[in-house]
């Protein structure tokens, strides 16, 4: 529980963040705004991945699968009807007529992803460790194959383009803040403690009356819900959804962000997402070749992938628990005097 | 054997085979409320198997377990825990990453009375119930002398304190029957003596019925009202501690050396 002083400080910090976002929104150029949005979406994805991989010890690689489900669901709802009739002439009638505003589409994206998680959860969550990781990877492959082949709904490998650019800083960070609050609330409740107990020792947890199926399922569906929302935000940011955006590489990037920040910690998830969004972006100049102080550096294509891998190796070797480990940011330390 | 009308736990014909190995054969038990029953026997005699069967962690090959007129053999560990049967583990199984308080809270929340919606919205029902659970847990940590460790990760506690924390955690679930699997293992004589006093204290405070597996003869002889001796999966003797100490078969199978200094 927070005391009154901590509550006040939290509200002040929140107001500060909102103020900064408003400033950014009115003064920064498109490039930086987009970067800030991508960062926010990555925070959403990593914090939601943390429900399973961090808190419950259920190592899932299926997150991009849920992102894809969410992104396509939202895309099919927000594209104007006339445009939809043109690019997707073979849609079933009920889908061809379906249209929704952006918030409703986001909600639908999360809900459909959560339903998928619920359906595959029963068979998949019986597994443990690497078996579970592989099964969720299998789900990811299935989603990609389905999306690529059901071309009357998804346009196959070409993807759907021309999505309305509805994603903005307020949607992204509104959802980010809501998710962080929800995550924090959950961790400090019976539900979060149950999940962490399962991560620690599922046998002991069960012997103390913790419902393994219920807690794993909750973590999995909740994570999938926000993965779906994140996928939809992403799609409406870059205005294109295509199957290869939701690949194993994406799963790898999210896991790296989570591991580098500190698996099991909300603070760690946020830090991991921010750091691993900004560093590869800052070094992007190297990918296309640049000249620094008279030295010409040739283009180094694929450098950001290398950075992810090298960062992962360094963190695993030097600080396997990640930047913050299992700890959480706490104001109590700062407020002592 | 007709069920004893006073017994809260009635076990008969309980058998567990692991492939060719019979770990436990035709085990029987009648436990009266408030009793402390010690189970002793050489390593591999099937003592922990009894606990695993009673708590549903493994399924019996044959036999019946009746807890207060309800058949609980083949029920899930979670169901059995919710009925008031809670155990500790021989090889300590704490949630090492979590704080001492959280370890105890996890057990206490088996009786929580709030839902997911109340949690996410921080409704008063959630806030009050969390306070109630926390004060109950702190009470227990106080009783077990662990209150000063409340915010430390459980894995960082000294060994003896970890054993106590396991018991505190089990108590937090408000058990009626407490199964203690070698609580004094690895303790020095003064520590195990202190633990014995503590077990007696919690037994009296919470009106517990206790099943106790223990190798430390001094502890088990002092605490138990009644003893069962297992050897190779069979009960070879049952009775008062004094009777057991003089039972020729027991001395041969197990007590031998230890009996001398009890």
mmCIF file of N, CA, C and O in Angstrom, chain A residues 41 45 66-75 78 102 105-110 163-164 166-167 175 225-241 246:
data_model
loop_
_atom_site.group_PDB
_atom_site.id
_atom_site.type_symbol
_atom_site.label_atom_id
_atom_site.label_comp_id
_atom_site.label_asym_id
_atom_site.label_seq_id
_atom_site.Cartn_x
_atom_site.Cartn_y
_atom_site.Cartn_z
ATOM 1 N N UNK A 41 4.959 1.720 -27.381
ATOM 2 C CA UNK A 41 4.386 0.434 -27.786
ATOM 3 C C UNK A 41 5.280 -0.705 -27.293
ATOM 4 O O UNK A 41 4.792 -1.722 -26.786
ATOM 5 N N UNK A 45 4.376 -3.870 -24.905
ATOM 6 C CA UNK A 45 4.624 -5.267 -25.265
ATOM 7 C C UNK A 45 5.463 -5.978 -24.213
ATOM 8 O O UNK A 45 5.185 -7.118 -23.845
ATOM 9 N N UNK A 66 0.051 -12.991 -30.878
ATOM 10 C CA UNK A 66 -1.096 -12.240 -30.358
ATOM 11 C C UNK A 66 -1.116 -10.822 -30.918
ATOM 12 O O UNK A 66 -2.174 -10.253 -31.166
ATOM 13 N N UNK A 67 0.103 -10.256 -31.123
ATOM 14 C CA UNK A 67 0.164 -8.926 -31.751
ATOM 15 C C UNK A 67 -0.470 -8.972 -33.133
ATOM 16 O O UNK A 67 -1.237 -8.075 -33.516
ATOM 17 N N UNK A 68 -0.150 -10.018 -33.894
ATOM 18 C CA UNK A 68 -0.681 -10.151 -35.246
ATOM 19 C C UNK A 68 -2.199 -10.252 -35.207
ATOM 20 O O UNK A 68 -2.901 -9.560 -35.959
ATOM 21 N N UNK A 69 -2.704 -11.092 -34.309
ATOM 22 C CA UNK A 69 -4.159 -11.249 -34.198
ATOM 23 C C UNK A 69 -4.801 -9.902 -33.922
ATOM 24 O O UNK A 69 -5.786 -9.504 -34.566
ATOM 25 N N UNK A 70 -4.226 -9.153 -32.973
ATOM 26 C CA UNK A 70 -4.773 -7.844 -32.626
ATOM 27 C C UNK A 70 -4.665 -6.856 -33.775
ATOM 28 O O UNK A 70 -5.620 -6.132 -34.087
ATOM 29 N N UNK A 71 -3.494 -6.838 -34.422
ATOM 30 C CA UNK A 71 -3.265 -5.864 -35.491
ATOM 31 C C UNK A 71 -4.245 -6.087 -36.644
ATOM 32 O O UNK A 71 -4.852 -5.133 -37.158
ATOM 33 N N UNK A 72 -4.421 -7.337 -37.056
ATOM 34 C CA UNK A 72 -5.336 -7.626 -38.169
ATOM 35 C C UNK A 72 -6.784 -7.367 -37.776
ATOM 36 O O UNK A 72 -7.579 -6.867 -38.569
ATOM 37 N N UNK A 73 -7.147 -7.739 -36.538
ATOM 38 C CA UNK A 73 -8.517 -7.494 -36.090
ATOM 39 C C UNK A 73 -8.840 -6.010 -36.175
ATOM 40 O O UNK A 73 -9.864 -5.603 -36.748
ATOM 41 N N UNK A 74 -7.932 -5.187 -35.622
ATOM 42 C CA UNK A 74 -8.189 -3.750 -35.616
ATOM 43 C C UNK A 74 -8.185 -3.185 -37.034
ATOM 44 O O UNK A 74 -9.032 -2.362 -37.380
ATOM 45 N N UNK A 75 -7.239 -3.658 -37.848
ATOM 46 C CA UNK A 75 -7.146 -3.141 -39.218
ATOM 47 C C UNK A 75 -8.457 -3.381 -39.967
ATOM 48 O O UNK A 75 -8.980 -2.486 -40.642
ATOM 49 N N UNK A 78 -11.032 -0.740 -38.786
ATOM 50 C CA UNK A 78 -10.877 0.719 -38.919
ATOM 51 C C UNK A 78 -10.781 1.191 -40.362
ATOM 52 O O UNK A 78 -11.002 2.364 -40.628
ATOM 53 N N UNK A 102 -11.636 3.828 -33.562
ATOM 54 C CA UNK A 102 -10.335 3.332 -33.140
ATOM 55 C C UNK A 102 -10.353 2.714 -31.727
ATOM 56 O O UNK A 102 -9.879 1.586 -31.544
ATOM 57 N N UNK A 105 -11.951 -0.573 -31.841
ATOM 58 C CA UNK A 105 -11.093 -1.512 -32.564
ATOM 59 C C UNK A 105 -9.957 -2.012 -31.668
ATOM 60 O O UNK A 105 -9.595 -3.188 -31.690
ATOM 61 N N UNK A 106 -9.398 -1.108 -30.844
ATOM 62 C CA UNK A 106 -8.342 -1.513 -29.913
ATOM 63 C C UNK A 106 -8.862 -2.547 -28.929
ATOM 64 O O UNK A 106 -8.210 -3.563 -28.648
ATOM 65 N N UNK A 107 -10.052 -2.263 -28.414
ATOM 66 C CA UNK A 107 -10.664 -3.176 -27.452
ATOM 67 C C UNK A 107 -10.907 -4.542 -28.104
ATOM 68 O O UNK A 107 -10.634 -5.593 -27.525
ATOM 69 N N UNK A 108 -11.405 -4.498 -29.347
ATOM 70 C CA UNK A 108 -11.666 -5.745 -30.074
ATOM 71 C C UNK A 108 -10.363 -6.489 -30.311
ATOM 72 O O UNK A 108 -10.293 -7.717 -30.158
ATOM 73 N N UNK A 109 -9.305 -5.742 -30.662
ATOM 74 C CA UNK A 109 -7.997 -6.362 -30.911
ATOM 75 C C UNK A 109 -7.534 -7.135 -29.678
ATOM 76 O O UNK A 109 -7.149 -8.310 -29.755
ATOM 77 N N UNK A 110 -7.598 -6.470 -28.517
ATOM 78 C CA UNK A 110 -7.195 -7.114 -27.270
ATOM 79 C C UNK A 110 -8.064 -8.314 -26.959
ATOM 80 O O UNK A 110 -7.580 -9.375 -26.570
ATOM 81 N N UNK A 163 -3.880 1.772 -43.561
ATOM 82 C CA UNK A 163 -4.649 1.877 -42.317
ATOM 83 C C UNK A 163 -4.711 3.350 -41.909
ATOM 84 O O UNK A 163 -3.749 4.084 -42.116
ATOM 85 N N UNK A 164 -5.846 3.798 -41.339
ATOM 86 C CA UNK A 164 -5.883 5.197 -40.885
ATOM 87 C C UNK A 164 -4.831 5.409 -39.790
ATOM 88 O O UNK A 164 -4.719 4.587 -38.879
ATOM 89 N N UNK A 166 -4.242 6.377 -36.854
ATOM 90 C CA UNK A 166 -4.948 6.828 -35.649
ATOM 91 C C UNK A 166 -4.058 6.857 -34.416
ATOM 92 O O UNK A 166 -4.355 7.512 -33.436
ATOM 93 N N UNK A 167 -2.982 6.078 -34.452
ATOM 94 C CA UNK A 167 -2.150 5.981 -33.255
ATOM 95 C C UNK A 167 -1.446 7.301 -32.989
ATOM 96 O O UNK A 167 -0.804 7.852 -33.872
ATOM 97 N N UNK A 175 -2.529 4.044 -22.704
ATOM 98 C CA UNK A 175 -2.589 2.599 -22.490
ATOM 99 C C UNK A 175 -1.359 2.122 -21.714
ATOM 100 O O UNK A 175 -1.470 1.273 -20.831
ATOM 101 N N UNK A 225 -3.929 -10.045 -24.219
ATOM 102 C CA UNK A 225 -4.816 -8.906 -24.445
ATOM 103 C C UNK A 225 -3.991 -7.670 -24.814
ATOM 104 O O UNK A 225 -4.247 -7.011 -25.829
ATOM 105 N N UNK A 226 -2.960 -7.393 -24.006
ATOM 106 C CA UNK A 226 -2.176 -6.184 -24.263
ATOM 107 C C UNK A 226 -1.238 -6.349 -25.455
ATOM 108 O O UNK A 226 -0.889 -5.356 -26.092
ATOM 109 N N UNK A 227 -0.846 -7.585 -25.753
ATOM 110 C CA UNK A 227 -0.087 -7.806 -26.986
ATOM 111 C C UNK A 227 -0.966 -7.461 -28.177
ATOM 112 O O UNK A 227 -0.517 -6.823 -29.140
ATOM 113 N N UNK A 228 -2.233 -7.856 -28.124
ATOM 114 C CA UNK A 228 -3.179 -7.545 -29.199
ATOM 115 C C UNK A 228 -3.352 -6.043 -29.357
ATOM 116 O O UNK A 228 -3.304 -5.501 -30.473
ATOM 117 N N UNK A 229 -3.523 -5.358 -28.224
ATOM 118 C CA UNK A 229 -3.665 -3.900 -28.267
ATOM 119 C C UNK A 229 -2.388 -3.271 -28.819
ATOM 120 O O UNK A 229 -2.442 -2.372 -29.673
ATOM 121 N N UNK A 230 -1.235 -3.771 -28.361
ATOM 122 C CA UNK A 230 0.046 -3.238 -28.838
ATOM 123 C C UNK A 230 0.201 -3.437 -30.343
ATOM 124 O O UNK A 230 0.648 -2.534 -31.054
ATOM 125 N N UNK A 231 -0.190 -4.622 -30.820
ATOM 126 C CA UNK A 231 -0.123 -4.900 -32.256
ATOM 127 C C UNK A 231 -0.992 -3.938 -33.046
ATOM 128 O O UNK A 231 -0.589 -3.416 -34.089
ATOM 129 N N UNK A 232 -2.199 -3.665 -32.509
ATOM 130 C CA UNK A 232 -3.116 -2.757 -33.194
ATOM 131 C C UNK A 232 -2.552 -1.338 -33.224
ATOM 132 O O UNK A 232 -2.627 -0.646 -34.236
ATOM 133 N N UNK A 233 -1.956 -0.905 -32.099
ATOM 134 C CA UNK A 233 -1.349 0.435 -32.051
ATOM 135 C C UNK A 233 -0.225 0.533 -33.075
ATOM 136 O O UNK A 233 -0.075 1.526 -33.776
ATOM 137 N N UNK A 234 0.570 -0.528 -33.139
ATOM 138 C CA UNK A 234 1.694 -0.582 -34.069
ATOM 139 C C UNK A 234 1.205 -0.463 -35.516
ATOM 140 O O UNK A 234 1.705 0.338 -36.301
ATOM 141 N N UNK A 235 0.191 -1.254 -35.840
ATOM 142 C CA UNK A 235 -0.366 -1.237 -37.191
ATOM 143 C C UNK A 235 -0.864 0.143 -37.581
ATOM 144 O O UNK A 235 -0.643 0.607 -38.699
ATOM 145 N N UNK A 236 -1.533 0.821 -36.637
ATOM 146 C CA UNK A 236 -2.085 2.136 -36.951
ATOM 147 C C UNK A 236 -1.058 3.243 -36.797
ATOM 148 O O UNK A 236 -1.350 4.399 -37.042
ATOM 149 N N UNK A 237 0.160 2.875 -36.370
ATOM 150 C CA UNK A 237 1.256 3.849 -36.365
ATOM 151 C C UNK A 237 1.949 3.846 -37.728
ATOM 152 O O UNK A 237 2.158 4.884 -38.336
ATOM 153 N N UNK A 238 2.305 2.615 -38.194
ATOM 154 C CA UNK A 238 3.025 2.562 -39.473
ATOM 155 C C UNK A 238 2.067 2.381 -40.648
ATOM 156 O O UNK A 238 2.489 2.361 -41.794
ATOM 157 N N UNK A 239 0.778 2.246 -40.344
ATOM 158 C CA UNK A 239 -0.342 2.160 -41.309
ATOM 159 C C UNK A 239 -0.274 0.938 -42.240
ATOM 160 O O UNK A 239 -0.957 0.895 -43.256
ATOM 161 N N UNK A 240 0.532 -0.039 -41.859
ATOM 162 C CA UNK A 240 0.608 -1.287 -42.638
ATOM 163 C C UNK A 240 0.634 -2.462 -41.666
ATOM 164 O O UNK A 240 1.293 -2.385 -40.637
ATOM 165 N N UNK A 241 -0.094 -3.524 -41.986
ATOM 166 C CA UNK A 241 0.129 -4.767 -41.250
ATOM 167 C C UNK A 241 0.476 -5.855 -42.257
ATOM 168 O O UNK A 241 -0.197 -6.026 -43.260
ATOM 169 N N UNK A 246 5.427 -9.863 -37.695
ATOM 170 C CA UNK A 246 5.147 -10.581 -36.450
ATOM 171 C C UNK A 246 5.865 -11.926 -36.456
ATOM 172 O O UNK A 246 5.262 -12.976 -36.334
#
